[in-house]
PDB file of N, CA and C in Angstrom:
ATOM      1  N   UNK A   1       6.272 -17.108  -4.983  1.00 69.00           N
ATOM      2  CA  UNK A   1       6.699 -16.941  -6.358  1.00 69.00           C
ATOM      3  C   UNK A   1       8.182 -17.205  -6.523  1.00 69.00           C
ATOM      4  N   UNK A   2       8.903 -17.171  -5.444  1.00 72.00           N
ATOM      5  CA  UNK A   2      10.330 -17.403  -5.527  1.00 72.00           C
ATOM      6  C   UNK A   2      11.096 -16.129  -5.854  1.00 72.00           C
ATOM      7  N   UNK A   3      12.370 -16.276  -6.185  1.00 72.00           N
ATOM      8  CA  UNK A   3      13.218 -15.117  -6.491  1.00 72.00           C
ATOM      9  C   UNK A   3      12.704 -14.326  -7.701  1.00 72.00           C
ATOM     10  N   UNK A   4      12.979 -13.046  -7.700  1.00 68.00           N
ATOM     11  CA  UNK A   4      12.475 -12.153  -8.744  1.00 68.00           C
ATOM     12  C   UNK A   4      13.021 -12.493 -10.127  1.00 68.00           C
ATOM     13  N   UNK A   5      14.321 -12.630 -10.251  1.00 77.00           N
ATOM     14  CA  UNK A   5      14.966 -12.782 -11.570  1.00 77.00           C
ATOM     15  C   UNK A   5      14.344 -13.877 -12.436  1.00 77.00           C
ATOM     16  N   UNK A   6      14.197 -15.105 -11.937  1.00 79.00           N
ATOM     17  CA  UNK A   6      13.617 -16.128 -12.819  1.00 79.00           C
ATOM     18  C   UNK A   6      12.091 -16.052 -12.939  1.00 79.00           C
ATOM     19  N   UNK A   7      11.459 -15.131 -12.198  1.00 78.00           N
ATOM     20  CA  UNK A   7       9.996 -15.053 -12.177  1.00 78.00           C
ATOM     21  C   UNK A   7       9.474 -13.645 -12.480  1.00 78.00           C
ATOM     22  N   UNK A   8      10.178 -12.913 -13.316  1.00 77.00           N
ATOM     23  CA  UNK A   8       9.791 -11.522 -13.596  1.00 77.00           C
ATOM     24  C   UNK A   8       8.366 -11.410 -14.120  1.00 77.00           C
ATOM     25  N   UNK A   9       7.961 -12.315 -14.995  1.00 81.00           N
ATOM     26  CA  UNK A   9       6.607 -12.254 -15.558  1.00 81.00           C
ATOM     27  C   UNK A   9       5.549 -12.464 -14.475  1.00 81.00           C
ATOM     28  N   UNK A  10       5.796 -13.382 -13.570  1.00 82.00           N
ATOM     29  CA  UNK A  10       4.840 -13.639 -12.486  1.00 82.00           C
ATOM     30  C   UNK A  10       4.737 -12.425 -11.567  1.00 82.00           C
ATOM     31  N   UNK A  11       5.865 -11.794 -11.273  1.00 77.00           N
ATOM     32  CA  UNK A  11       5.841 -10.598 -10.433  1.00 77.00           C
ATOM     33  C   UNK A  11       5.100  -9.461 -11.135  1.00 77.00           C
ATOM     34  N   UNK A  12       5.325  -9.302 -12.420  1.00 79.00           N
ATOM     35  CA  UNK A  12       4.625  -8.251 -13.174  1.00 79.00           C
ATOM     36  C   UNK A  12       3.120  -8.523 -13.192  1.00 79.00           C
ATOM     37  N   UNK A  13       2.730  -9.778 -13.375  1.00 82.00           N
ATOM     38  CA  UNK A  13       1.315 -10.133 -13.411  1.00 82.00           C
ATOM     39  C   UNK A  13       0.654  -9.898 -12.051  1.00 82.00           C
ATOM     40  N   UNK A  14       1.373 -10.184 -10.979  1.00 81.00           N
ATOM     41  CA  UNK A  14       0.836 -10.038  -9.625  1.00 81.00           C
ATOM     42  C   UNK A  14       0.883  -8.620  -9.086  1.00 81.00           C
ATOM     43  N   UNK A  15       1.446  -7.712  -9.838  1.00 84.00           N
ATOM     44  CA  UNK A  15       1.596  -6.332  -9.374  1.00 84.00           C
ATOM     45  C   UNK A  15       0.273  -5.574  -9.407  1.00 84.00           C
ATOM     46  N   UNK A  16       0.024  -4.815  -8.360  1.00 88.00           N
ATOM     47  CA  UNK A  16      -1.173  -3.962  -8.301  1.00 88.00           C
ATOM     48  C   UNK A  16      -1.061  -2.766  -9.234  1.00 88.00           C
ATOM     49  N   UNK A  17       0.149  -2.454  -9.672  1.00 92.00           N
ATOM     50  CA  UNK A  17       0.372  -1.286 -10.527  1.00 92.00           C
ATOM     51  C   UNK A  17      -0.473  -1.393 -11.795  1.00 92.00           C
ATOM     52  N   UNK A  18      -0.547  -2.558 -12.381  1.00 91.00           N
ATOM     53  CA  UNK A  18      -1.292  -2.722 -13.636  1.00 91.00           C
ATOM     54  C   UNK A  18      -2.795  -2.606 -13.438  1.00 91.00           C
ATOM     55  N   UNK A  19      -3.259  -2.655 -12.191  1.00 90.00           N
ATOM     56  CA  UNK A  19      -4.685  -2.587 -11.893  1.00 90.00           C
ATOM     57  C   UNK A  19      -5.114  -1.231 -11.335  1.00 90.00           C
ATOM     58  N   UNK A  20      -4.193  -0.312 -11.197  1.00 93.00           N
ATOM     59  CA  UNK A  20      -4.468   0.966 -10.531  1.00 93.00           C
ATOM     60  C   UNK A  20      -5.645   1.709 -11.150  1.00 93.00           C
ATOM     61  N   UNK A  21      -5.760   1.692 -12.452  1.00 94.00           N
ATOM     62  CA  UNK A  21      -6.834   2.432 -13.128  1.00 94.00           C
ATOM     63  C   UNK A  21      -8.216   1.845 -12.823  1.00 94.00           C
ATOM     64  N   UNK A  22      -8.266   0.603 -12.349  1.00 94.00           N
ATOM     65  CA  UNK A  22      -9.544  -0.047 -12.046  1.00 94.00           C
ATOM     66  C   UNK A  22     -10.039   0.224 -10.631  1.00 94.00           C
ATOM     67  N   UNK A  23      -9.270   0.939  -9.838  1.00 91.00           N
ATOM     68  CA  UNK A  23      -9.627   1.182  -8.444  1.00 91.00           C
ATOM     69  C   UNK A  23     -10.960   1.917  -8.345  1.00 91.00           C
ATOM     70  N   UNK A  24     -11.797   1.429  -7.444  1.00 91.00           N
ATOM     71  CA  UNK A  24     -13.047   2.106  -7.124  1.00 91.00           C
ATOM     72  C   UNK A  24     -13.024   2.363  -5.622  1.00 91.00           C
ATOM     73  N   UNK A  25     -13.460   3.525  -5.215  1.00 89.00           N
ATOM     74  CA  UNK A  25     -13.473   3.835  -3.792  1.00 89.00           C
ATOM     75  C   UNK A  25     -12.159   4.441  -3.338  1.00 89.00           C
ATOM     76  N   UNK A  26     -11.849   4.191  -2.090  1.00 91.00           N
ATOM     77  CA  UNK A  26     -10.679   4.794  -1.459  1.00 91.00           C
ATOM     78  C   UNK A  26      -9.649   3.719  -1.137  1.00 91.00           C
ATOM     79  N   UNK A  27      -8.395   4.078  -1.213  1.00 94.00           N
ATOM     80  CA  UNK A  27      -7.305   3.142  -0.945  1.00 94.00           C
ATOM     81  C   UNK A  27      -6.405   3.722   0.131  1.00 94.00           C
ATOM     82  N   UNK A  28      -6.134   2.934   1.145  1.00 97.00           N
ATOM     83  CA  UNK A  28      -5.198   3.312   2.196  1.00 97.00           C
ATOM     84  C   UNK A  28      -3.955   2.449   2.051  1.00 97.00           C
ATOM     85  N   UNK A  29      -2.822   3.081   1.844  1.00 97.00           N
ATOM     86  CA  UNK A  29      -1.539   2.385   1.751  1.00 97.00           C
ATOM     87  C   UNK A  29      -0.791   2.607   3.059  1.00 97.00           C
ATOM     88  N   UNK A  30      -0.275   1.533   3.635  1.00 98.00           N
ATOM     89  CA  UNK A  30       0.538   1.614   4.851  1.00 98.00           C
ATOM     90  C   UNK A  30       1.831   0.876   4.549  1.00 98.00           C
ATOM     91  N   UNK A  31       2.952   1.566   4.759  1.00 98.00           N
ATOM     92  CA  UNK A  31       4.226   0.953   4.390  1.00 98.00           C
ATOM     93  C   UNK A  31       5.302   1.280   5.423  1.00 98.00           C
ATOM     94  N   UNK A  32       6.009   0.259   5.853  1.00 97.00           N
ATOM     95  CA  UNK A  32       7.173   0.440   6.720  1.00 97.00           C
ATOM     96  C   UNK A  32       8.379   0.803   5.870  1.00 97.00           C
ATOM     97  N   UNK A  33       9.096   1.829   6.265  1.00 97.00           N
ATOM     98  CA  UNK A  33      10.205   2.305   5.434  1.00 97.00           C
ATOM     99  C   UNK A  33      11.403   1.349   5.427  1.00 97.00           C
ATOM    100  N   UNK A  34      11.446   0.403   6.342  1.00 96.00           N
ATOM    101  CA  UNK A  34      12.560  -0.556   6.383  1.00 96.00           C
ATOM    102  C   UNK A  34      12.145  -1.950   5.927  1.00 96.00           C
ATOM    103  N   UNK A  35      11.074  -2.041   5.173  1.00 94.00           N
ATOM    104  CA  UNK A  35      10.550  -3.321   4.694  1.00 94.00           C
ATOM    105  C   UNK A  35      11.432  -3.849   3.570  1.00 94.00           C
ATOM    106  N   UNK A  36      12.048  -4.997   3.800  1.00 91.00           N
ATOM    107  CA  UNK A  36      12.882  -5.625   2.772  1.00 91.00           C
ATOM    108  C   UNK A  36      12.063  -6.567   1.893  1.00 91.00           C
ATOM    109  N   UNK A  37      10.927  -7.050   2.391  1.00 87.00           N
ATOM    110  CA  UNK A  37      10.071  -7.943   1.606  1.00 87.00           C
ATOM    111  C   UNK A  37       9.339  -7.188   0.499  1.00 87.00           C
ATOM    112  N   UNK A  38       8.868  -6.004   0.823  1.00 89.00           N
ATOM    113  CA  UNK A  38       8.155  -5.157  -0.139  1.00 89.00           C
ATOM    114  C   UNK A  38       8.813  -3.783  -0.089  1.00 89.00           C
ATOM    115  N   UNK A  39       9.774  -3.530  -0.959  1.00 90.00           N
ATOM    116  CA  UNK A  39      10.515  -2.269  -0.890  1.00 90.00           C
ATOM    117  C   UNK A  39       9.605  -1.060  -1.099  1.00 90.00           C
ATOM    118  N   UNK A  40       9.954   0.030  -0.466  1.00 94.00           N
ATOM    119  CA  UNK A  40       9.189   1.267  -0.580  1.00 94.00           C
ATOM    120  C   UNK A  40       9.051   1.695  -2.038  1.00 94.00           C
ATOM    121  N   UNK A  41      10.032   1.378  -2.851  1.00 93.00           N
ATOM    122  CA  UNK A  41       9.964   1.741  -4.273  1.00 93.00           C
ATOM    123  C   UNK A  41       8.750   1.103  -4.954  1.00 93.00           C
ATOM    124  N   UNK A  42       8.307  -0.059  -4.501  1.00 91.00           N
ATOM    125  CA  UNK A  42       7.120  -0.700  -5.075  1.00 91.00           C
ATOM    126  C   UNK A  42       5.866   0.116  -4.765  1.00 91.00           C
ATOM    127  N   UNK A  43       5.787   0.643  -3.566  1.00 95.00           N
ATOM    128  CA  UNK A  43       4.654   1.493  -3.201  1.00 95.00           C
ATOM    129  C   UNK A  43       4.697   2.794  -3.978  1.00 95.00           C
ATOM    130  N   UNK A  44       5.887   3.330  -4.181  1.00 96.00           N
ATOM    131  CA  UNK A  44       6.017   4.562  -4.969  1.00 96.00           C
ATOM    132  C   UNK A  44       5.562   4.318  -6.409  1.00 96.00           C
ATOM    133  N   UNK A  45       5.868   3.163  -6.968  1.00 95.00           N
ATOM    134  CA  UNK A  45       5.398   2.829  -8.321  1.00 95.00           C
ATOM    135  C   UNK A  45       3.872   2.764  -8.364  1.00 95.00           C
ATOM    136  N   UNK A  46       3.276   2.186  -7.327  1.00 96.00           N
ATOM    137  CA  UNK A  46       1.818   2.118  -7.267  1.00 96.00           C
ATOM    138  C   UNK A  46       1.226   3.522  -7.148  1.00 96.00           C
ATOM    139  N   UNK A  47       1.817   4.358  -6.317  1.00 97.00           N
ATOM    140  CA  UNK A  47       1.342   5.737  -6.172  1.00 97.00           C
ATOM    141  C   UNK A  47       1.421   6.461  -7.513  1.00 97.00           C
ATOM    142  N   UNK A  48       2.500   6.270  -8.223  1.00 97.00           N
ATOM    143  CA  UNK A  48       2.659   6.906  -9.533  1.00 97.00           C
ATOM    144  C   UNK A  48       1.526   6.470 -10.474  1.00 97.00           C
ATOM    145  N   UNK A  49       1.220   5.180 -10.482  1.00 97.00           N
ATOM    146  CA  UNK A  49       0.140   4.672 -11.332  1.00 97.00           C
ATOM    147  C   UNK A  49      -1.212   5.228 -10.894  1.00 97.00           C
ATOM    148  N   UNK A  50      -1.427   5.350  -9.595  1.00 97.00           N
ATOM    149  CA  UNK A  50      -2.685   5.905  -9.094  1.00 97.00           C
ATOM    150  C   UNK A  50      -2.832   7.371  -9.487  1.00 97.00           C
ATOM    151  N   UNK A  51      -1.761   8.130  -9.359  1.00 97.00           N
ATOM    152  CA  UNK A  51      -1.797   9.546  -9.732  1.00 97.00           C
ATOM    153  C   UNK A  51      -2.097   9.689 -11.224  1.00 97.00           C
ATOM    154  N   UNK A  52      -1.409   8.906 -12.044  1.00 97.00           N
ATOM    155  CA  UNK A  52      -1.625   8.968 -13.493  1.00 97.00           C
ATOM    156  C   UNK A  52      -3.050   8.584 -13.874  1.00 97.00           C
ATOM    157  N   UNK A  53      -3.670   7.694 -13.078  1.00 97.00           N
ATOM    158  CA  UNK A  53      -5.036   7.253 -13.354  1.00 97.00           C
ATOM    159  C   UNK A  53      -6.067   8.166 -12.684  1.00 97.00           C
ATOM    160  N   UNK A  54      -5.596   9.175 -11.946  1.00 97.00           N
ATOM    161  CA  UNK A  54      -6.512  10.090 -11.273  1.00 97.00           C
ATOM    162  C   UNK A  54      -7.263   9.443 -10.118  1.00 97.00           C
ATOM    163  N   UNK A  55      -6.645   8.460  -9.475  1.00 97.00           N
ATOM    164  CA  UNK A  55      -7.288   7.731  -8.388  1.00 97.00           C
ATOM    165  C   UNK A  55      -6.845   8.279  -7.035  1.00 97.00           C
ATOM    166  N   UNK A  56      -7.783   8.276  -6.112  1.00 94.00           N
ATOM    167  CA  UNK A  56      -7.517   8.788  -4.773  1.00 94.00           C
ATOM    168  C   UNK A  56      -6.860   7.711  -3.921  1.00 94.00           C
ATOM    169  N   UNK A  57      -5.932   8.144  -3.088  1.00 96.00           N
ATOM    170  CA  UNK A  57      -5.297   7.234  -2.139  1.00 96.00           C
ATOM    171  C   UNK A  57      -4.842   8.035  -0.923  1.00 96.00           C
ATOM    172  N   UNK A  58      -4.653   7.353   0.165  1.00 97.00           N
ATOM    173  CA  UNK A  58      -4.039   7.921   1.360  1.00 97.00           C
ATOM    174  C   UNK A  58      -2.849   7.042   1.698  1.00 97.00           C
ATOM    175  N   UNK A  59      -1.818   7.654   2.261  1.00 98.00           N
ATOM    176  CA  UNK A  59      -0.570   6.944   2.538  1.00 98.00           C
ATOM    177  C   UNK A  59      -0.125   7.198   3.964  1.00 98.00           C
ATOM    178  N   UNK A  60       0.239   6.128   4.647  1.00 98.00           N
ATOM    179  CA  UNK A  60       0.869   6.218   5.960  1.00 98.00           C
ATOM    180  C   UNK A  60       2.219   5.531   5.845  1.00 98.00           C
ATOM    181  N   UNK A  61       3.275   6.280   6.110  1.00 98.00           N
ATOM    182  CA  UNK A  61       4.627   5.720   6.159  1.00 98.00           C
ATOM    183  C   UNK A  61       5.020   5.531   7.616  1.00 98.00           C
ATOM    184  N   UNK A  62       5.558   4.367   7.909  1.00 98.00           N
ATOM    185  CA  UNK A  62       5.971   4.059   9.269  1.00 98.00           C
ATOM    186  C   UNK A  62       7.490   3.921   9.298  1.00 98.00           C
ATOM    187  N   UNK A  63       8.191   4.959   9.777  1.00 97.00           N
ATOM    188  CA  UNK A  63       9.647   4.950   9.799  1.00 97.00           C
ATOM    189  C   UNK A  63      10.207   3.777  10.605  1.00 97.00           C
ATOM    190  N   UNK A  64      11.253   3.187  10.049  1.00 97.00           N
ATOM    191  CA  UNK A  64      12.025   2.122  10.689  1.00 97.00           C
ATOM    192  C   UNK A  64      11.216   0.850  10.957  1.00 97.00           C
ATOM    193  N   UNK A  65      10.081   0.686  10.273  1.00 97.00           N
ATOM    194  CA  UNK A  65       9.288  -0.538  10.432  1.00 97.00           C
ATOM    195  C   UNK A  65       9.529  -1.444   9.232  1.00 97.00           C
ATOM    196  N   UNK A  66       9.565  -2.753   9.507  1.00 95.00           N
ATOM    197  CA  UNK A  66       9.754  -3.713   8.424  1.00 95.00           C
ATOM    198  C   UNK A  66       8.399  -4.292   8.016  1.00 95.00           C
ATOM    199  N   UNK A  67       8.408  -5.476   7.434  1.00 94.00           N
ATOM    200  CA  UNK A  67       7.176  -6.080   6.925  1.00 94.00           C
ATOM    201  C   UNK A  67       6.216  -6.449   8.057  1.00 94.00           C
ATOM    202  N   UNK A  68       6.744  -6.677   9.239  1.00 96.00           N
ATOM    203  CA  UNK A  68       5.928  -6.986  10.426  1.00 96.00           C
ATOM    204  C   UNK A  68       5.930  -5.761  11.327  1.00 96.00           C
ATOM    205  N   UNK A  69       4.951  -4.908  11.141  1.00 97.00           N
ATOM    206  CA  UNK A  69       4.876  -3.664  11.898  1.00 97.00           C
ATOM    207  C   UNK A  69       4.632  -4.009  13.364  1.00 97.00           C
ATOM    208  N   UNK A  70       5.358  -3.333  14.250  1.00 97.00           N
ATOM    209  CA  UNK A  70       5.260  -3.674  15.665  1.00 97.00           C
ATOM    210  C   UNK A  70       5.278  -2.417  16.537  1.00 97.00           C
ATOM    211  N   UNK A  71       5.050  -2.649  17.822  1.00 98.00           N
ATOM    212  CA  UNK A  71       5.131  -1.577  18.811  1.00 98.00           C
ATOM    213  C   UNK A  71       4.089  -0.489  18.590  1.00 98.00           C
ATOM    214  N   UNK A  72       4.488   0.735  18.891  1.00 98.00           N
ATOM    215  CA  UNK A  72       3.598   1.877  18.770  1.00 98.00           C
ATOM    216  C   UNK A  72       3.135   2.075  17.326  1.00 98.00           C
ATOM    217  N   UNK A  73       3.987   1.721  16.372  1.00 98.00           N
ATOM    218  CA  UNK A  73       3.603   1.846  14.960  1.00 98.00           C
ATOM    219  C   UNK A  73       2.436   0.926  14.616  1.00 98.00           C
ATOM    220  N   UNK A  74       2.418  -0.280  15.198  1.00 98.00           N
ATOM    221  CA  UNK A  74       1.315  -1.220  14.952  1.00 98.00           C
ATOM    222  C   UNK A  74       0.019  -0.668  15.533  1.00 98.00           C
ATOM    223  N   UNK A  75       0.108  -0.068  16.701  1.00 98.00           N
ATOM    224  CA  UNK A  75      -1.078   0.539  17.310  1.00 98.00           C
ATOM    225  C   UNK A  75      -1.572   1.686  16.441  1.00 98.00           C
ATOM    226  N   UNK A  76      -0.653   2.535  16.007  1.00 98.00           N
ATOM    227  CA  UNK A  76      -1.010   3.680  15.156  1.00 98.00           C
ATOM    228  C   UNK A  76      -1.660   3.211  13.857  1.00 98.00           C
ATOM    229  N   UNK A  77      -1.057   2.218  13.218  1.00 98.00           N
ATOM    230  CA  UNK A  77      -1.598   1.707  11.953  1.00 98.00           C
ATOM    231  C   UNK A  77      -2.979   1.093  12.169  1.00 98.00           C
ATOM    232  N   UNK A  78      -3.152   0.343  13.239  1.00 98.00           N
ATOM    233  CA  UNK A  78      -4.448  -0.261  13.528  1.00 98.00           C
ATOM    234  C   UNK A  78      -5.529   0.791  13.746  1.00 98.00           C
ATOM    235  N   UNK A  79      -5.191   1.836  14.462  1.00 98.00           N
ATOM    236  CA  UNK A  79      -6.146   2.924  14.692  1.00 98.00           C
ATOM    237  C   UNK A  79      -6.478   3.627  13.374  1.00 98.00           C
ATOM    238  N   UNK A  80      -5.480   3.809  12.532  1.00 97.00           N
ATOM    239  CA  UNK A  80      -5.697   4.456  11.232  1.00 97.00           C
ATOM    240  C   UNK A  80      -6.628   3.617  10.360  1.00 97.00           C
ATOM    241  N   UNK A  81      -6.441   2.312  10.358  1.00 97.00           N
ATOM    242  CA  UNK A  81      -7.305   1.424   9.574  1.00 97.00           C
ATOM    243  C   UNK A  81      -8.738   1.503  10.097  1.00 97.00           C
ATOM    244  N   UNK A  82      -8.897   1.473  11.415  1.00 97.00           N
ATOM    245  CA  UNK A  82     -10.240   1.574  11.986  1.00 97.00           C
ATOM    246  C   UNK A  82     -10.914   2.886  11.586  1.00 97.00           C
ATOM    247  N   UNK A  83     -10.186   4.004  11.686  1.00 96.00           N
ATOM    248  CA  UNK A  83     -10.742   5.303  11.288  1.00 96.00           C
ATOM    249  C   UNK A  83     -11.134   5.293   9.813  1.00 96.00           C
ATOM    250  N   UNK A  84     -10.280   4.727   8.997  1.00 96.00           N
ATOM    251  CA  UNK A  84     -10.518   4.678   7.557  1.00 96.00           C
ATOM    252  C   UNK A  84     -11.764   3.856   7.232  1.00 96.00           C
ATOM    253  N   UNK A  85     -11.893   2.701   7.871  1.00 94.00           N
ATOM    254  CA  UNK A  85     -13.055   1.848   7.632  1.00 94.00           C
ATOM    255  C   UNK A  85     -14.344   2.536   8.092  1.00 94.00           C
ATOM    256  N   UNK A  86     -14.303   3.172   9.242  1.00 94.00           N
ATOM    257  CA  UNK A  86     -15.485   3.889   9.736  1.00 94.00           C
ATOM    258  C   UNK A  86     -15.847   5.009   8.772  1.00 94.00           C
ATOM    259  N   UNK A  87     -14.849   5.744   8.325  1.00 93.00           N
ATOM    260  CA  UNK A  87     -15.091   6.878   7.410  1.00 93.00           C
ATOM    261  C   UNK A  87     -15.701   6.441   6.085  1.00 93.00           C
ATOM    262  N   UNK A  88     -15.166   5.380   5.497  1.00 89.00           N
ATOM    263  CA  UNK A  88     -15.557   5.035   4.138  1.00 89.00           C
ATOM    264  C   UNK A  88     -16.560   3.899   4.020  1.00 89.00           C
ATOM    265  N   UNK A  89     -16.771   3.130   5.067  1.00 85.00           N
ATOM    266  CA  UNK A  89     -17.784   2.077   4.997  1.00 85.00           C
ATOM    267  C   UNK A  89     -19.157   2.565   5.460  1.00 85.00           C
ATOM    268  N   UNK A  90     -19.204   3.692   6.138  1.00 80.00           N
ATOM    269  CA  UNK A  90     -20.484   4.191   6.621  1.00 80.00           C
ATOM    270  C   UNK A  90     -21.315   4.812   5.516  1.00 80.00           C
ATOM    271  N   UNK A  91     -20.741   5.041   4.359  1.00 62.00           N
ATOM    272  CA  UNK A  91     -21.440   5.696   3.248  1.00 62.00           C
ATOM    273  C   UNK A  91     -22.357   4.768   2.528  1.00 62.00           C
TER     274      UNK A  91
END
């Protein structure tokens, strides 16, 4: 999409925040606290929209991880995703 300033409408259209009320099922959010590509504030905005819409979500924050989660955090996140899929896809 390119830089934010000249593409504000495209970023707003592509945002999950506007779709939060349509969520069905369970949502797992995983975010690295040092992510410069997707700032933590964007996830907080999504959480706010989910709360206002009464939608369920789970959140995993990975301290000092950027957009490419690595090391022990990547293992932890992968295990969390597997647990989540087993929990919610078996129904």
